[in-house]
PDB file of C-alpha atoms in Angstrom:
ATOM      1  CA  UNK A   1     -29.428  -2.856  -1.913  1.00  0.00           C
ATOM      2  CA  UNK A   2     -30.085  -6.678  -1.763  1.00  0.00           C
ATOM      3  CA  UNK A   3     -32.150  -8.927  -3.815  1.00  0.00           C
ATOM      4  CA  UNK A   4     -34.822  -8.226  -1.854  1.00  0.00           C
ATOM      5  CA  UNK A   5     -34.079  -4.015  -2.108  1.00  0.00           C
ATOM      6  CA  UNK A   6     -33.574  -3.475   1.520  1.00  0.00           C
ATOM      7  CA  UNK A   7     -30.656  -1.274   2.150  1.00  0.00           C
ATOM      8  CA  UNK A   8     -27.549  -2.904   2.973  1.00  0.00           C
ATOM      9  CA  UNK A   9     -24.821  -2.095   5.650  1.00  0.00           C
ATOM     10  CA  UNK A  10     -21.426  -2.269   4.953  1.00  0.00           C
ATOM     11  CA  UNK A  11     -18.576  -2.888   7.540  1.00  0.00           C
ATOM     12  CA  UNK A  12     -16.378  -0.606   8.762  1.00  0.00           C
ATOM     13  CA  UNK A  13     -13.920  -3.913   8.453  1.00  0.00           C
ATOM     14  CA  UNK A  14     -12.504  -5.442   5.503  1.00  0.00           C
ATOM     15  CA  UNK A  15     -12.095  -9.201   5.432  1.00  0.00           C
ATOM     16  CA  UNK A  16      -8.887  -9.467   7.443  1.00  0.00           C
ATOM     17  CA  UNK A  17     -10.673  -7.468  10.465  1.00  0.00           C
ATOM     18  CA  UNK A  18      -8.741  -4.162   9.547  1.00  0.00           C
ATOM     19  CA  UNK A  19     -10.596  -1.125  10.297  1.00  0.00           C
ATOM     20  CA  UNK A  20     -10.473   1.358   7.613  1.00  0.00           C
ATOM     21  CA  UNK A  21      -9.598   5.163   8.724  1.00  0.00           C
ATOM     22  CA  UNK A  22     -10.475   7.866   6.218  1.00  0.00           C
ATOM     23  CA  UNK A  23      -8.371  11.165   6.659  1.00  0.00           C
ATOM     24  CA  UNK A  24      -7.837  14.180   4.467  1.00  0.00           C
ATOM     25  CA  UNK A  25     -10.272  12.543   1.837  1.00  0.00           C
ATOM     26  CA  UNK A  26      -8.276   9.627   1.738  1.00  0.00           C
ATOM     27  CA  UNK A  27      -9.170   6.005   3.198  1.00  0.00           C
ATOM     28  CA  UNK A  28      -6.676   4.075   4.621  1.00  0.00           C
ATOM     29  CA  UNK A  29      -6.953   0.018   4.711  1.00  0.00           C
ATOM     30  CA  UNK A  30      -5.787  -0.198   8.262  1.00  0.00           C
ATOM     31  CA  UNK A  31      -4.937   1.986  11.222  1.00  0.00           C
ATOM     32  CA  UNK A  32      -1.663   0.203  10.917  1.00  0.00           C
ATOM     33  CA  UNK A  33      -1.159   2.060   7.179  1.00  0.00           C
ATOM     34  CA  UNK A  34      -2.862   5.167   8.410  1.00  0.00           C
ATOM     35  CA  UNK A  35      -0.248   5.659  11.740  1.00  0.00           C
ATOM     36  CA  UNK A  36       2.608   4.745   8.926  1.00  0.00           C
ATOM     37  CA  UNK A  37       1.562   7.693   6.624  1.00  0.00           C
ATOM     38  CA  UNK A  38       1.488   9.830   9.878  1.00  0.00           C
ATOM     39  CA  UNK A  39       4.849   8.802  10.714  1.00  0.00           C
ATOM     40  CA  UNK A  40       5.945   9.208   6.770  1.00  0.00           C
ATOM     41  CA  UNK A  41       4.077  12.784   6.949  1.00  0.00           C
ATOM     42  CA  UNK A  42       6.725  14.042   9.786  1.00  0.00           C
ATOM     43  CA  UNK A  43       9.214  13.115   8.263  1.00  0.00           C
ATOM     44  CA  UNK A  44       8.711  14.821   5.012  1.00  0.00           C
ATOM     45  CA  UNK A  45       8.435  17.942   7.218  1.00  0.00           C
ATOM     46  CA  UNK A  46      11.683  17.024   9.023  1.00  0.00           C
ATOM     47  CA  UNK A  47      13.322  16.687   5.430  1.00  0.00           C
ATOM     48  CA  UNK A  48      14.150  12.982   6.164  1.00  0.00           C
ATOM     49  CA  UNK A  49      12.223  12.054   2.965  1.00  0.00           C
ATOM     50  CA  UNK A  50      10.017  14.371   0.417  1.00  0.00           C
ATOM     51  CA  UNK A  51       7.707  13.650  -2.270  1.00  0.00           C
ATOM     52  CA  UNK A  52       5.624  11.253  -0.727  1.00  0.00           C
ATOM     53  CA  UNK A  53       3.363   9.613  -2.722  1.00  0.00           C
ATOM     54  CA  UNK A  54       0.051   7.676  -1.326  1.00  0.00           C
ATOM     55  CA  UNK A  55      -1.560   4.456  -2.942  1.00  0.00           C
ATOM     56  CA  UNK A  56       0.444   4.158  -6.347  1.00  0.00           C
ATOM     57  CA  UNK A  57       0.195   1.765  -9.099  1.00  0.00           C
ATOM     58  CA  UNK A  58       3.141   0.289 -11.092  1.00  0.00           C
ATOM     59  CA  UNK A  59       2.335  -1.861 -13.795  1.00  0.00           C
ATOM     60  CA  UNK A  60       3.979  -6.025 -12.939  1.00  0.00           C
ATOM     61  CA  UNK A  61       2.565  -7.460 -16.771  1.00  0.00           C
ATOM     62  CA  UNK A  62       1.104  -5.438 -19.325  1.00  0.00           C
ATOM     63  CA  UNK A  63      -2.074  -6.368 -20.604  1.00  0.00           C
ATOM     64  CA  UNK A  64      -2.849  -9.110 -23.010  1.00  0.00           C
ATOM     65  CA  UNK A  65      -5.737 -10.553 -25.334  1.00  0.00           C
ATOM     66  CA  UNK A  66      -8.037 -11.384 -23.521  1.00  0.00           C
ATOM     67  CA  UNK A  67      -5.996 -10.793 -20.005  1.00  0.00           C
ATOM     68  CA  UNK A  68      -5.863  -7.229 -17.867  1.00  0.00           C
ATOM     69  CA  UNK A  69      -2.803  -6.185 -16.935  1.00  0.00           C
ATOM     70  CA  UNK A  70      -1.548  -7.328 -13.449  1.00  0.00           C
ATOM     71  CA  UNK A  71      -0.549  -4.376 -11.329  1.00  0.00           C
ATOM     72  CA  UNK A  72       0.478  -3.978  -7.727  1.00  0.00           C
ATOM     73  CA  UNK A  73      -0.181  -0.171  -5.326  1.00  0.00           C
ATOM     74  CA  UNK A  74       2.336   0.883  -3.231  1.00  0.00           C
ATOM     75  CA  UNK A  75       1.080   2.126   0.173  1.00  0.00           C
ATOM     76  CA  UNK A  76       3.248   4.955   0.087  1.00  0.00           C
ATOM     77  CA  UNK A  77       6.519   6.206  -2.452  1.00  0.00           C
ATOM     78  CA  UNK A  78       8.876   8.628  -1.715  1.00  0.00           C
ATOM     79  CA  UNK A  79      12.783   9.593  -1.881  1.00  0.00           C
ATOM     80  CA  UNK A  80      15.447   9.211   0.738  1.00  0.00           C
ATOM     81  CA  UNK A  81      18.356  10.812   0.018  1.00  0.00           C
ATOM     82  CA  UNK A  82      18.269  10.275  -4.046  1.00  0.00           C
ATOM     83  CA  UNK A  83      17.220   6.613  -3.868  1.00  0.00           C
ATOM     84  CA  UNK A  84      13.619   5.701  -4.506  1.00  0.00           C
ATOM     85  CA  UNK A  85      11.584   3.523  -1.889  1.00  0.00           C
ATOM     86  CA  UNK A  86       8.365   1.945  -2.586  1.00  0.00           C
ATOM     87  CA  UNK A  87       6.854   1.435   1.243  1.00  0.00           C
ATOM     88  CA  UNK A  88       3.878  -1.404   2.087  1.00  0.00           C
ATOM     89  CA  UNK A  89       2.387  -1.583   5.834  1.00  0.00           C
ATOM     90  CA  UNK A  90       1.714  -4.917   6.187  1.00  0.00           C
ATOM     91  CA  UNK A  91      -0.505  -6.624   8.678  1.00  0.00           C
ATOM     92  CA  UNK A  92      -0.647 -10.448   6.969  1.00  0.00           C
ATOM     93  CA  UNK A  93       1.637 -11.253   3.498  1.00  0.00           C
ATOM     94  CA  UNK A  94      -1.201 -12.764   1.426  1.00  0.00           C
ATOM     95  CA  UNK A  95       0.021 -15.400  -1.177  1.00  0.00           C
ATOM     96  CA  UNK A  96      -0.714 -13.208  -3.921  1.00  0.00           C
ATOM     97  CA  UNK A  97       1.162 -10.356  -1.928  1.00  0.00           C
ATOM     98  CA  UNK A  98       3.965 -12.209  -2.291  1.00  0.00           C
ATOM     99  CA  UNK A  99       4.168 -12.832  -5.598  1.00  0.00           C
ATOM    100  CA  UNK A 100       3.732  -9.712  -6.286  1.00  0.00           C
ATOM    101  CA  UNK A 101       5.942  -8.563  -4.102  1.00  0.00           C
ATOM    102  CA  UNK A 102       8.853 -10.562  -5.907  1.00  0.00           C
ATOM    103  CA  UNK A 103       7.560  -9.412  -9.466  1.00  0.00           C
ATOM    104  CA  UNK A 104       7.988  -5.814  -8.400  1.00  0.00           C
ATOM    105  CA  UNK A 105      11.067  -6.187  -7.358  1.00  0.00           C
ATOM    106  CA  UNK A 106      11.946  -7.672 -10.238  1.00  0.00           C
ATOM    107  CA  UNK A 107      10.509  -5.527 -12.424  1.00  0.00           C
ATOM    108  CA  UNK A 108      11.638  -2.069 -10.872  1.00  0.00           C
ATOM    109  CA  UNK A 109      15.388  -2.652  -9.297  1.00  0.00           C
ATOM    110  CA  UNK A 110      15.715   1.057  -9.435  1.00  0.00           C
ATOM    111  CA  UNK A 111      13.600   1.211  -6.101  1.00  0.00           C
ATOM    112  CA  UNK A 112      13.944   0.198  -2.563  1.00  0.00           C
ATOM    113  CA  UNK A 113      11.614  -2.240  -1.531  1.00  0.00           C
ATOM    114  CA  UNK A 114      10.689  -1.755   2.226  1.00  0.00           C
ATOM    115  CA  UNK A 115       7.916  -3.917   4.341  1.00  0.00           C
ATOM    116  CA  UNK A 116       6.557  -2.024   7.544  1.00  0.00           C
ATOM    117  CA  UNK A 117       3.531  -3.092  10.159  1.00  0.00           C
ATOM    118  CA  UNK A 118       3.084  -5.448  12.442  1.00  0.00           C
ATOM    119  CA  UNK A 119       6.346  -7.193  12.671  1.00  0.00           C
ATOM    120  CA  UNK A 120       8.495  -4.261  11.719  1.00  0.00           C
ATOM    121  CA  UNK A 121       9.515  -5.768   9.093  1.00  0.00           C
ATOM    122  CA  UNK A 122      11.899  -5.836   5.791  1.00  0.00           C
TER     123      UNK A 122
END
């Protein structure tokens, strides 16, 4: 509802034109992340990966006076093998992506850090 109270309508598009795809309760940001999950969902069944995780947090700087923590979600985590990957399907690296991007990595060498999407990449 506005100022005004009229109903408002919401876009089915978030602000980088991604359409958002809801599926088994869950919505996805873009059909890009929602095809990866797909793709991530076979092979858990093939037993190329298992445990996969959707949309998980890890902690980048605790929280502070006065300050909230700064946290980053994983797309999707799973294990390979017995190595831990931390996956991200990735239309457009924003600047704040990046960064944190580099603090994870920093923060959690224990896991493999893997960009998918558009440009098939890292």
């Amino acid at each position: 509802v506005d100022g005004k109270g009229r109903k408002m309508k919401y876009s089915k598009y978030n602000k980088y034109n991604n359409q958002k795809v809801e599926y088994e309760g869950k919505v996805f940001d873009s059909q890009m992340e929602f095809a990866r999950y797909r793709e991530l969902q076979l092979l858990e069944r093939c037993g190329e990966i298992r445990d996969l995780k959707w949309q998980v947090s890890f902690e980048l700087i605790p929280k502070q006076p006065g300050e909230q923590a700064v946290k980053y979600v994983a797309d999707f985590v799973y294990l390979e093998g017995n190595k831990n990957v931390v996956e991200d399907a990735k239309g457009r690296r924003t600047p704040d992506y990046i960064i944190k991007r580099k603090l994870f990595k920093y923060r959690y060498p224990e896991y493999i850090f893997r960009e998918t999407g558009k440009d098939e990449i890292r």
